[in-house]
Structures are given as C-alpha cells and as structure tokens.
PDB file of C-alpha atoms and ligand atoms in Angstrom:
ATOM      1  CA  MET O   1      66.738  54.027 122.435  1.00 95.00           C
ATOM      2  CA  LYS O   2      67.296  57.816 122.502  1.00 97.00           C
ATOM      3  CA  ILE O   3      70.718  59.265 123.331  1.00 98.00           C
ATOM      4  CA  CYS O   4      71.078  62.978 124.040  1.00 98.00           C
ATOM      5  CA  ARG O   5      73.700  65.547 124.968  1.00 98.00           C
ATOM      6  CA  PHE O   6      72.502  67.772 127.759  1.00 98.00           C
ATOM      7  CA  GLN O   7      73.344  70.282 130.438  1.00 97.00           C
ATOM      8  CA  SER O   8      71.755  70.253 133.868  1.00 94.00           C
ATOM      9  CA  THR O   9      72.792  72.474 136.749  1.00 82.00           C
ATOM     10  CA  THR O  10      76.471  72.171 135.873  1.00 77.00           C
ATOM     11  CA  ALA O  11      77.794  73.785 132.695  1.00 82.00           C
ATOM     12  CA  GLU O  12      79.549  70.581 131.678  1.00 93.00           C
ATOM     13  CA  PRO O  13      77.884  68.767 128.738  1.00 97.00           C
ATOM     14  CA  LYS O  14      76.795  65.216 129.532  1.00 97.00           C
ATOM     15  CA  ILE O  15      75.475  62.209 127.631  1.00 97.00           C
ATOM     16  CA  GLY O  16      72.047  60.913 128.614  1.00 97.00           C
ATOM     17  CA  LEU O  17      69.502  58.253 127.815  1.00 97.00           C
ATOM     18  CA  VAL O  18      65.966  59.613 127.317  1.00 98.00           C
ATOM     19  CA  THR O  19      63.358  57.269 128.809  1.00 96.00           C
ATOM     20  CA  ASP O  20      59.720  56.742 127.816  1.00 95.00           C
ATOM     21  CA  GLU O  21      58.840  58.488 131.088  1.00 93.00           C
ATOM     22  CA  SER O  22      60.469  61.717 129.838  1.00 95.00           C
ATOM     23  CA  GLU O  23      63.452  61.390 132.134  1.00 97.00           C
ATOM     24  CA  VAL O  24      67.111  61.696 131.219  1.00 98.00           C
ATOM     25  CA  ILE O  25      69.471  59.120 132.745  1.00 98.00           C
ATOM     26  CA  ASP O  26      72.911  60.669 133.227  1.00 97.00           C
ATOM     27  CA  LEU O  27      75.412  58.253 131.679  1.00 97.00           C
ATOM     28  CA  SER O  28      78.451  60.006 133.158  1.00 94.00           C
ATOM     29  CA  GLY O  29      77.983  57.714 136.187  1.00 94.00           C
ATOM     30  CA  ALA O  30      78.649  54.798 133.812  1.00 95.00           C
ATOM     31  CA  ASN O  31      81.816  56.480 132.469  1.00 94.00           C
ATOM     32  CA  ILE O  32      80.158  57.510 129.201  1.00 95.00           C
ATOM     33  CA  ASP O  33      81.007  61.160 128.861  1.00 94.00           C
ATOM     34  CA  SER O  34      81.142  61.807 125.122  1.00 97.00           C
ATOM     35  CA  LEU O  35      79.486  60.781 121.873  1.00 97.00           C
ATOM     36  CA  ALA O  36      82.995  60.484 120.446  1.00 96.00           C
ATOM     37  CA  THR O  37      83.659  57.589 122.852  1.00 92.00           C
ATOM     38  CA  LEU O  38      80.351  55.920 122.009  1.00 94.00           C
ATOM     39  CA  LEU O  39      80.687  56.370 118.232  1.00 93.00           C
ATOM     40  CA  GLY O  40      84.360  55.405 118.311  1.00 90.00           C
ATOM     41  CA  GLY O  41      83.181  51.901 119.287  1.00 88.00           C
ATOM     42  CA  PRO O  42      81.370  49.574 116.885  1.00 90.00           C
ATOM     43  CA  THR O  43      77.955  49.161 118.514  1.00 92.00           C
ATOM     44  CA  PRO O  44      76.780  52.028 120.734  1.00 92.00           C
ATOM     45  CA  ALA O  45      73.290  50.499 121.048  1.00 91.00           C
ATOM     46  CA  ASP O  46      74.726  47.274 122.538  1.00 93.00           C
ATOM     47  CA  GLU O  47      77.059  49.208 124.793  1.00 92.00           C
ATOM     48  CA  ILE O  48      74.192  51.218 126.277  1.00 92.00           C
ATOM     49  CA  ALA O  49      71.823  48.224 126.472  1.00 92.00           C
ATOM     50  CA  SER O  50      74.408  46.376 128.588  1.00 94.00           C
ATOM     51  CA  LEU O  51      74.527  49.128 131.251  1.00 93.00           C
ATOM     52  CA  ASP O  52      72.880  48.743 134.616  1.00 93.00           C
ATOM     53  CA  THR O  53      71.169  52.130 134.795  1.00 94.00           C
ATOM     54  CA  ALA O  54      69.258  51.544 138.057  1.00 94.00           C
ATOM     55  CA  SER O  55      71.737  53.463 140.225  1.00 95.00           C
ATOM     56  CA  LEU O  56      72.371  56.340 137.773  1.00 97.00           C
ATOM     57  CA  LYS O  57      71.121  59.885 138.371  1.00 96.00           C
ATOM     58  CA  ARG O  58      67.878  60.866 136.580  1.00 97.00           C
ATOM     59  CA  HIS O  59      66.551  64.318 135.614  1.00 97.00           C
ATOM     60  CA  PRO O  60      63.098  65.244 134.330  1.00 97.00           C
ATOM     61  CA  LEU O  61      63.476  66.128 130.626  1.00 97.00           C
ATOM     62  CA  SER O  62      61.753  69.448 131.348  1.00 97.00           C
ATOM     63  CA  GLU O  63      64.570  70.441 133.754  1.00 97.00           C
ATOM     64  CA  ILE O  64      67.593  69.973 131.483  1.00 97.00           C
ATOM     65  CA  THR O  65      68.815  71.802 128.371  1.00 98.00           C
ATOM     66  CA  LEU O  66      69.266  69.650 125.282  1.00 98.00           C
ATOM     67  CA  LEU O  67      72.474  70.318 123.322  1.00 98.00           C
ATOM     68  CA  ALA O  68      73.109  69.455 119.671  1.00 98.00           C
ATOM     69  CA  PRO O  69      73.890  65.704 119.604  1.00 98.00           C
ATOM     70  CA  VAL O  70      77.470  66.086 118.335  1.00 98.00           C
ATOM     71  CA  ASP O  71      80.773  66.678 120.111  1.00 98.00           C
ATOM     72  CA  ARG O  72      83.692  65.721 117.838  1.00 98.00           C
ATOM     73  CA  GLN O  73      81.811  64.644 114.694  1.00 98.00           C
ATOM     74  CA  GLU O  74      81.980  66.531 111.392  1.00 98.00           C
ATOM     75  CA  ILE O  75      78.554  67.160 109.856  1.00 98.00           C
ATOM     76  CA  TRP O  76      78.201  66.517 106.116  1.00 99.00           C
ATOM     77  CA  ALA O  77      75.150  66.636 103.847  1.00 98.00           C
ATOM     78  CA  ALA O  78      73.946  64.797 100.759  1.00 98.00           C
ATOM     79  CA  GLY O  79      71.902  66.638  98.138  1.00 97.00           C
ATOM     80  CA  VAL O  80      69.434  65.983  95.336  1.00 96.00           C
ATOM     81  CA  THR O  81      68.419  62.646  96.840  1.00 97.00           C
ATOM     82  CA  TYR O  82      64.666  63.264  96.431  1.00 96.00           C
ATOM     83  CA  PHE O  83      62.959  63.937  93.081  1.00 93.00           C
ATOM     84  CA  ARG O  84      61.411  67.098  94.598  1.00 89.00           C
ATOM     85  CA  SER O  85      64.854  68.487  95.403  1.00 89.00           C
ATOM     86  CA  LYS O  86      66.063  67.860  91.855  1.00 89.00           C
ATOM     87  CA  THR O  87      63.124  69.681  90.231  1.00 92.00           C
ATOM     88  CA  ALA O  88      63.242  72.628  92.671  1.00 90.00           C
ATOM     89  CA  ARG O  89      66.967  73.209  92.034  1.00 87.00           C
ATOM     90  CA  MET O  90      66.555  72.923  88.270  1.00 90.00           C
ATOM     91  CA  GLU O  91      63.873  75.633  88.459  1.00 89.00           C
ATOM     92  CA  GLU O  92      65.926  77.998  90.649  1.00 85.00           C
ATOM     93  CA  SER O  93      69.002  77.955  88.426  1.00 83.00           C
ATOM     94  CA  ASP O  94      69.428  78.726  84.714  1.00 77.00           C
ATOM     95  CA  PHE O  95      72.823  77.363  83.967  1.00 76.00           C
ATOM     96  CA  SER O  96      73.269  74.736  86.723  1.00 82.00           C
ATOM     97  CA  ALA O  97      70.106  72.781  85.836  1.00 84.00           C
ATOM     98  CA  THR O  98      71.936  69.970  84.047  1.00 89.00           C
ATOM     99  CA  ALA O  99      74.246  69.459  87.036  1.00 92.00           C
ATOM    100  CA  TYR O 100      71.268  68.695  89.288  1.00 92.00           C
ATOM    101  CA  ASP O 101      69.651  66.507  86.648  1.00 91.00           C
ATOM    102  CA  LYS O 102      72.849  64.503  86.187  1.00 94.00           C
ATOM    103  CA  VAL O 103      73.728  64.056  89.862  1.00 96.00           C
ATOM    104  CA  TYR O 104      70.266  62.672  90.676  1.00 96.00           C
ATOM    105  CA  ASP O 105      70.941  59.689  88.387  1.00 95.00           C
ATOM    106  CA  ALA O 106      74.734  59.427  88.661  1.00 97.00           C
ATOM    107  CA  PRO O 107      76.344  56.607  90.671  1.00 97.00           C
ATOM    108  CA  ARG O 108      78.242  59.141  92.841  1.00 98.00           C
ATOM    109  CA  PRO O 109      75.946  61.230  95.080  1.00 98.00           C
ATOM    110  CA  GLU O 110      76.351  64.918  95.827  1.00 98.00           C
ATOM    111  CA  ILE O 111      77.963  65.203  99.289  1.00 98.00           C
ATOM    112  CA  PHE O 112      79.198  68.446 100.798  1.00 98.00           C
ATOM    113  CA  PHE O 113      80.675  69.608 104.092  1.00 98.00           C
ATOM    114  CA  LYS O 114      78.046  71.322 106.244  1.00 98.00           C
ATOM    115  CA  SER O 115      79.107  72.078 109.827  1.00 98.00           C
ATOM    116  CA  LEU O 116      81.323  71.483 112.848  1.00 98.00           C
ATOM    117  CA  PRO O 117      79.980  70.478 116.274  1.00 98.00           C
ATOM    118  CA  GLU O 118      80.769  73.867 117.827  1.00 98.00           C
ATOM    119  CA  LYS O 119      78.817  75.638 115.037  1.00 98.00           C
ATOM    120  CA  THR O 120      75.779  73.344 115.166  1.00 98.00           C
ATOM    121  CA  ILE O 121      72.579  74.633 116.738  1.00 99.00           C
ATOM    122  CA  ALA O 122      70.508  72.610 119.230  1.00 98.00           C
ATOM    123  CA  THR O 123      66.739  72.377 119.406  1.00 98.00           C
ATOM    124  CA  GLY O 124      65.339  75.555 120.955  1.00 98.00           C
ATOM    125  CA  ALA O 125      68.176  77.839 119.788  1.00 98.00           C
ATOM    126  CA  ALA O 126      68.004  80.161 116.759  1.00 99.00           C
ATOM    127  CA  VAL O 127      69.018  79.141 113.247  1.00 99.00           C
ATOM    128  CA  GLY O 128      70.222  81.859 110.886  1.00 98.00           C
ATOM    129  CA  ILE O 129      69.375  83.473 107.568  1.00 98.00           C
ATOM    130  CA  ARG O 130      72.191  85.388 105.886  1.00 98.00           C
ATOM    131  CA  LYS O 131      71.907  89.186 105.874  1.00 98.00           C
ATOM    132  CA  ASP O 132      73.055  89.265 102.212  1.00 98.00           C
ATOM    133  CA  ALA O 133      70.492  86.702 100.974  1.00 98.00           C
ATOM    134  CA  THR O 134      66.942  87.374  99.791  1.00 98.00           C
ATOM    135  CA  TRP O 135      65.512  83.852  99.429  1.00 98.00           C
ATOM    136  CA  ASN O 136      66.040  81.601 102.442  1.00 98.00           C
ATOM    137  CA  VAL O 137      64.531  78.231 103.300  1.00 98.00           C
ATOM    138  CA  PRO O 138      64.930  75.490 105.862  1.00 98.00           C
ATOM    139  CA  GLU O 139      65.722  72.004 104.534  1.00 98.00           C
ATOM    140  CA  PRO O 140      64.211  69.346 106.811  1.00 98.00           C
ATOM    141  CA  GLU O 141      66.348  66.210 106.582  1.00 98.00           C
ATOM    142  CA  LEU O 142      66.851  62.846 108.210  1.00 99.00           C
ATOM    143  CA  ALA O 143      70.455  62.692 109.474  1.00 99.00           C
ATOM    144  CA  LEU O 144      72.461  59.462 109.617  1.00 98.00           C
ATOM    145  CA  VAL O 145      74.809  59.017 112.571  1.00 98.00           C
ATOM    146  CA  MET O 146      77.810  56.851 111.764  1.00 98.00           C
ATOM    147  CA  ASN O 147      80.441  55.145 113.915  1.00 97.00           C
ATOM    148  CA  ALA O 148      84.190  55.274 113.268  1.00 96.00           C
ATOM    149  CA  GLN O 149      83.826  52.314 110.887  1.00 97.00           C
ATOM    150  CA  GLY O 150      81.414  54.347 108.742  1.00 98.00           C
ATOM    151  CA  GLU O 151      78.407  52.195 109.652  1.00 97.00           C
ATOM    152  CA  VAL O 152      75.021  53.821 110.264  1.00 98.00           C
ATOM    153  CA  VAL O 153      74.283  53.325 113.968  1.00 97.00           C
ATOM    154  CA  GLY O 154      71.661  56.012 114.627  1.00 98.00           C
ATOM    155  CA  TYR O 155      69.411  58.750 113.315  1.00 98.00           C
ATOM    156  CA  THR O 156      68.668  62.348 114.225  1.00 98.00           C
ATOM    157  CA  ILE O 157      66.910  65.319 112.588  1.00 99.00           C
ATOM    158  CA  GLY O 158      68.808  67.991 110.659  1.00 99.00           C
ATOM    159  CA  ASN O 159      67.992  71.396 109.208  1.00 99.00           C
ATOM    160  CA  ASP O 160      70.235  72.258 106.248  1.00 98.00           C
ATOM    161  CA  MET O 161      69.424  76.004 106.135  1.00 99.00           C
ATOM    162  CA  SER O 162      69.976  77.300 102.593  1.00 98.00           C
ATOM    163  CA  SER O 163      70.014  80.588 100.685  1.00 98.00           C
ATOM    164  CA  ARG O 164      68.348  79.729  97.387  1.00 97.00           C
ATOM    165  CA  ASP O 165      69.179  82.997  95.608  1.00 97.00           C
ATOM    166  CA  ILE O 166      72.912  82.504  96.247  1.00 97.00           C
ATOM    167  CA  GLU O 167      72.809  78.797  95.336  1.00 96.00           C
ATOM    168  CA  GLY O 168      70.754  79.513  92.192  1.00 95.00           C
ATOM    169  CA  GLU O 169      73.022  82.300  90.951  1.00 95.00           C
ATOM    170  CA  ASN O 170      76.013  80.023  90.470  1.00 94.00           C
ATOM    171  CA  LEU O 171      76.699  76.428  91.579  1.00 93.00           C
ATOM    172  CA  LEU O 172      80.158  77.521  92.741  1.00 95.00           C
ATOM    173  CA  TYR O 173      78.442  79.634  95.407  1.00 97.00           C
ATOM    174  CA  LEU O 174      77.005  76.523  97.080  1.00 97.00           C
ATOM    175  CA  PRO O 175      79.356  76.701 100.122  1.00 98.00           C
ATOM    176  CA  GLN O 176      78.221  80.295 100.783  1.00 98.00           C
ATOM    177  CA  ALA O 177      74.559  79.312 100.411  1.00 98.00           C
ATOM    178  CA  LYS O 178      74.987  76.426 102.849  1.00 98.00           C
ATOM    179  CA  MET O 179      77.732  77.284 105.368  1.00 98.00           C
ATOM    180  CA  TYR O 180      77.487  80.350 107.535  1.00 98.00           C
ATOM    181  CA  ASP O 181      76.743  81.061 111.204  1.00 98.00           C
ATOM    182  CA  ARG O 182      73.724  79.113 112.552  1.00 99.00           C
ATOM    183  CA  SER O 183      73.082  77.359 109.213  1.00 99.00           C
ATOM    184  CA  CYS O 184      72.804  73.858 110.654  1.00 99.00           C
ATOM    185  CA  SER O 185      70.673  72.524 113.490  1.00 99.00           C
ATOM    186  CA  LEU O 186      70.548  68.940 114.760  1.00 99.00           C
ATOM    187  CA  GLY O 187      68.470  67.197 117.408  1.00 98.00           C
ATOM    188  CA  PRO O 188      66.660  66.758 119.618  1.00 98.00           C
ATOM    189  CA  TRP O 189      68.569  63.477 120.192  1.00 98.00           C
ATOM    190  CA  ILE O 190      69.906  60.392 118.403  1.00 98.00           C
ATOM    191  CA  VAL O 191      67.735  57.297 118.033  1.00 98.00           C
ATOM    192  CA  VAL O 192      69.883  54.155 117.928  1.00 96.00           C
ATOM    193  CA  GLY O 193      68.724  50.683 117.006  1.00 92.00           C
ATOM    194  CA  PRO O 194      66.186  50.816 114.131  1.00 96.00           C
ATOM    195  CA  THR O 195      66.966  49.185 110.794  1.00 97.00           C
ATOM    196  CA  GLU O 196      66.907  51.106 107.504  1.00 98.00           C
ATOM    197  CA  GLU O 197      63.706  49.247 106.559  1.00 98.00           C
ATOM    198  CA  ALA O 198      61.994  50.522 109.731  1.00 98.00           C
ATOM    199  CA  VAL O 199      63.284  54.068 109.250  1.00 98.00           C
ATOM    200  CA  ARG O 200      62.019  54.135 105.648  1.00 98.00           C
ATOM    201  CA  GLN O 201      58.487  53.802 107.048  1.00 98.00           C
ATOM    202  CA  TRP O 202      58.885  57.083 108.952  1.00 98.00           C
ATOM    203  CA  GLU O 203      57.434  60.438 107.808  1.00 98.00           C
ATOM    204  CA  ILE O 204      59.279  63.754 107.888  1.00 98.00           C
ATOM    205  CA  SER O 205      57.227  66.922 108.200  1.00 98.00           C
ATOM    206  CA  ILE O 206      57.759  70.632 108.693  1.00 98.00           C
ATOM    207  CA  ALA O 207      55.618  73.455 110.047  1.00 98.00           C
ATOM    208  CA  ILE O 208      56.670  77.113 109.915  1.00 98.00           C
ATOM    209  CA  HIS O 209      54.883  79.751 112.001  1.00 98.00           C
ATOM    210  CA  ARG O 210      55.107  83.544 111.695  1.00 98.00           C
ATOM    211  CA  GLN O 211      53.690  85.508 114.627  1.00 97.00           C
ATOM    212  CA  ASP O 212      51.848  82.335 115.695  1.00 96.00           C
ATOM    213  CA  GLU O 213      50.192  81.904 112.255  1.00 98.00           C
ATOM    214  CA  PRO O 214      51.090  78.909 110.038  1.00 98.00           C
ATOM    215  CA  VAL O 215      52.859  80.086 106.855  1.00 98.00           C
ATOM    216  CA  PHE O 216      54.104  76.778 105.447  1.00 98.00           C
ATOM    217  CA  SER O 217      53.733  73.071 106.126  1.00 98.00           C
ATOM    218  CA  GLY O 218      54.690  69.952 104.227  1.00 98.00           C
ATOM    219  CA  SER O 219      55.539  66.305 104.665  1.00 98.00           C
ATOM    220  CA  THR O 220      56.996  63.359 102.805  1.00 98.00           C
ATOM    221  CA  SER O 221      58.014  59.786 103.419  1.00 98.00           C
ATOM    222  CA  ILE O 222      61.626  58.917 104.242  1.00 98.00           C
ATOM    223  CA  ASP O 223      61.203  56.087 101.738  1.00 98.00           C
ATOM    224  CA  GLN O 224      61.273  58.705  98.925  1.00 98.00           C
ATOM    225  CA  ILE O 225      65.067  59.003  99.408  1.00 98.00           C
ATOM    226  CA  LYS O 226      66.447  57.593  96.179  1.00 97.00           C
ATOM    227  CA  ARG O 227      69.667  56.131  97.564  1.00 98.00           C
ATOM    228  CA  ARG O 228      70.227  53.476 100.245  1.00 98.00           C
ATOM    229  CA  PHE O 229      71.630  54.793 103.539  1.00 98.00           C
ATOM    230  CA  GLY O 230      74.611  52.432 103.278  1.00 98.00           C
ATOM    231  CA  GLU O 231      75.410  53.822  99.824  1.00 98.00           C
ATOM    232  CA  LEU O 232      75.494  57.411 101.147  1.00 98.00           C
ATOM    233  CA  ALA O 233      77.567  56.353 104.170  1.00 98.00           C
ATOM    234  CA  GLU O 234      80.005  54.423 101.971  1.00 98.00           C
ATOM    235  CA  TYR O 235      80.649  57.428  99.704  1.00 98.00           C
ATOM    236  CA  LEU O 236      81.208  59.748 102.677  1.00 98.00           C
ATOM    237  CA  ASN O 237      83.638  57.338 104.325  1.00 98.00           C
ATOM    238  CA  ARG O 238      85.454  56.450 101.100  1.00 98.00           C
ATOM    239  CA  SER O 239      89.113  57.626 101.323  1.00 98.00           C
ATOM    240  CA  GLN O 240      88.185  59.590 104.437  1.00 98.00           C
ATOM    241  CA  THR O 241      88.299  58.529 108.114  1.00 97.00           C
ATOM    242  CA  PHE O 242      86.236  59.830 111.014  1.00 97.00           C
ATOM    243  CA  PRO O 243      87.748  58.431 114.237  1.00 96.00           C
ATOM    244  CA  HIS O 244      84.948  59.942 116.353  1.00 97.00           C
ATOM    245  CA  GLY O 245      82.110  59.074 113.976  1.00 97.00           C
ATOM    246  CA  SER O 246      80.251  61.495 111.702  1.00 98.00           C
ATOM    247  CA  VAL O 247      76.796  62.805 110.771  1.00 98.00           C
ATOM    248  CA  LEU O 248      75.336  62.935 107.255  1.00 99.00           C
ATOM    249  CA  LEU O 249      72.141  64.818 106.398  1.00 99.00           C
ATOM    250  CA  THR O 250      70.322  62.862 103.682  1.00 98.00           C
ATOM    251  CA  GLY O 251      68.799  65.654 101.576  1.00 98.00           C
ATOM    252  CA  THR O 252      65.458  67.384 101.514  1.00 98.00           C
ATOM    253  CA  GLY O 253      62.218  66.226  99.939  1.00 98.00           C
ATOM    254  CA  ILE O 254      60.165  69.226 101.060  1.00 98.00           C
ATOM    255  CA  VAL O 255      60.691  72.515  99.225  1.00 97.00           C
ATOM    256  CA  PRO O 256      58.258  75.437  99.723  1.00 97.00           C
ATOM    257  CA  ASP O 257      56.834  77.261  96.687  1.00 96.00           C
ATOM    258  CA  ASP O 258      59.190  79.774  95.091  1.00 96.00           C
ATOM    259  CA  SER O 259      57.244  82.678  96.647  1.00 97.00           C
ATOM    260  CA  PHE O 260      58.226  81.570 100.164  1.00 98.00           C
ATOM    261  CA  THR O 261      61.182  82.950 102.091  1.00 98.00           C
ATOM    262  CA  LEU O 262      61.929  82.801 105.811  1.00 98.00           C
ATOM    263  CA  ALA O 263      61.793  85.907 108.002  1.00 98.00           C
ATOM    264  CA  SER O 264      63.443  86.743 111.303  1.00 98.00           C
ATOM    265  CA  GLY O 265      61.201  85.561 114.154  1.00 98.00           C
ATOM    266  CA  ASP O 266      59.716  82.603 112.250  1.00 98.00           C
ATOM    267  CA  LEU O 267      59.530  79.310 114.153  1.00 98.00           C
ATOM    268  CA  ILE O 268      60.556  76.130 112.298  1.00 99.00           C
ATOM    269  CA  GLU O 269      59.420  72.745 113.607  1.00 98.00           C
ATOM    270  CA  ILE O 270      60.706  69.606 111.890  1.00 99.00           C
ATOM    271  CA  THR O 271      59.234  66.285 113.005  1.00 98.00           C
ATOM    272  CA  VAL O 272      60.389  62.779 112.099  1.00 98.00           C
ATOM    273  CA  SER O 273      57.848  60.230 113.268  1.00 97.00           C
ATOM    274  CA  GLY O 274      60.370  57.817 114.826  1.00 97.00           C
ATOM    275  CA  ILE O 275      62.539  60.497 116.426  1.00 98.00           C
ATOM    276  CA  GLY O 276      60.729  63.618 117.708  1.00 98.00           C
ATOM    277  CA  THR O 277      60.736  67.339 116.867  1.00 98.00           C
ATOM    278  CA  LEU O 278      63.580  69.751 116.154  1.00 98.00           C
ATOM    279  CA  SER O 279      62.350  73.268 116.881  1.00 98.00           C
ATOM    280  CA  ASN O 280      64.227  76.487 116.062  1.00 99.00           C
ATOM    281  CA  PRO O 281      63.333  80.178 115.808  1.00 99.00           C
ATOM    282  CA  VAL O 282      64.970  82.166 112.991  1.00 99.00           C
ATOM    283  CA  THR O 283      67.333  85.113 113.302  1.00 98.00           C
ATOM    284  CA  ILE O 284      69.386  87.189 110.824  1.00 98.00           C
ATOM    285  CA  VAL O 285      73.160  86.637 110.882  1.00 98.00           C
TER     286      VAL O 285
HETATM  287  O1  DO4 I   1      72.846  70.906  95.399  1.00 61.24           O
HETATM  288  C1  DO4 I   1      72.382  71.594  96.231  1.00 61.24           C
HETATM  289  C2  DO4 I   1      71.983  71.213  97.590  1.00 61.24           C
HETATM  290  C3  DO4 I   1      71.044  70.066  97.649  1.00 61.24           C
HETATM  291  C4  DO4 I   1      70.504  69.825  99.019  1.00 61.24           C
HETATM  292  O2  DO4 I   1      70.960  70.357 100.000  1.00 61.24           O
HETATM  293  C5  DO4 I   1      69.365  68.912  99.190  1.00 61.24           C
HETATM  294  O3  DO4 I   1      68.881  68.315  98.220  1.00 61.24           O
HETATM  295  O4  DO4 I   1      68.929  68.755 100.322  1.00 61.24           O
HETATM  296 MG1   MG I   2      69.853  69.880 101.865  1.00 61.24          MG
END
C-alpha cells in the first residue's frame, strides 16, 4: 500500500493512496488530511485498509504533483550502518577514523538530526550542493517511517546529501556537512505494510547522469544494514517523543570512488525495489 502527499489543481496538500493502476485516490474525502493524523494513530495500514474508497475522487498519477511524504515529522538519520560507509569515512578523515570504526561496532548507533518537513525536497525538485564545499555526494538510503509510539509502520526513500570535504576535515563539522538548504529529499511515497524480513530482500540502487551521460551507478542489498530496524527506531525514540511520528534514514551502503563529486545539473535517481524511484536534479545553494 503506497501513501503519498500530493497537490492537484488546488494548492492545498492532500494525502492519497497510489493504486496499481497509477491513480491517486484522494483520502481527504475520508477525512484523512495529514500524515500527522495517520502516524499519530497506531496502525495506519489498518486504518487505510478499512476505508471504502469506491466513492472517493481519483486522479491519474501523471496529473498530480507529488510532495515530500512528511508534514509534521522530524527527519533524522543513522550513520555508519553499512561496512562500506565505515571504510569510506575512515579513508576521508585522518583524525576521526577511530570514531567511525568504534561506532560501527558500538551498541549505540550514530543518529543525527537531518531535516524538517518544510525543508525536505520532493521527487522531481532540486537537491543542493553547498557553494563552500568541494566534494559532494548523494547518500541513497532506505528511510523508516515511525508512528507516535516509535514503531516502524512504513518505508520511503531518502537522500542524505553530504559534503565529504567538510565532514572529513573535522567530525565536529558534521552538522554543516549534512544540514543546509535542499540537503534532504524523501519520496516518492511511503509504502506501508511490509515486514522487516520482506524489506531486507529489497535492493537499493543509484544512477547519476551528467548531460544525459551516466557518471556513476551502484547498488546494494538492504540486508547489508548491520542493525535491526527496531533497534534504530528504539534509539531514536528513547527519551524523545514524536507525537506526529518521525522519519529515520538508515545510512548509506553506496559510496562513489573518492574522485567523484556532484556537479550542478546532475540528475540523481535512487531506486528501492519495493518502493519506487526518488529522482532529483542538483543545484548549488
Ligand atoms: O558519520 C557520518 C555520517 C554517516 C552517514 O550519513 C551514513 O553512513 O549514511
Ligand atoms: Mg547518510
């Protein structure tokens, strides 16, 4: 079951159900007008499955604009959850290498604040590279969607845009490497229902094009994430409440060679086999 935020002819954002026939069923007719309401309850999948959608308005997917699938949820991110991420960070940084090595094996995961709903970029819109950074990469990540109880109830795709030169210079610069205008995209929608075991069978892949030519591609299995989803969710929700639910990116397992950096005009496409594709051009901010 795919839940989206969208705009049709009216400017007002709406919640929709994306059907296998590439239609969007407008759930505002069933009094569902925010993700905060859905994620504030315990089981959004059951709530939507119980609706009688026959009389609700439908739009062809091609005629609506998808919005980032967040309205009142904070967006957080976990790091160094794949072996590939650990080794890449140890290489990029002289004096922070032990920190990455240690956090990969430590009981407590690395979790950092990433974005707010109003700052988060939807599929189709531009993500940003910082004007003061020289080494910029996308980080393709599975994102967990949690309800107010901190339980994982859905999945979407995230791009944790990162400036590797700033991050590598000093670990204390991590917030500047990770949080700036247009540094986080999410979408195209939220898939609710699948179990962690099913999701671990999915693949995540990325393709980057520059002037229509491929310049980087890579893929990995979601099952390479070292930590259980419930473990990551439990740490995020420990001593912290999210009454409208929350989103947690789960870390990257695909890191381009050190010679690669993004350029303005590049097109980034991140695909998760059970979800769809998050597609964003790149601009300088
Ligand atoms: O510790 C730096 C960031 C790690 C990260 O974002 C990742 O592994 O995806
Ligand atoms: Mg990341």
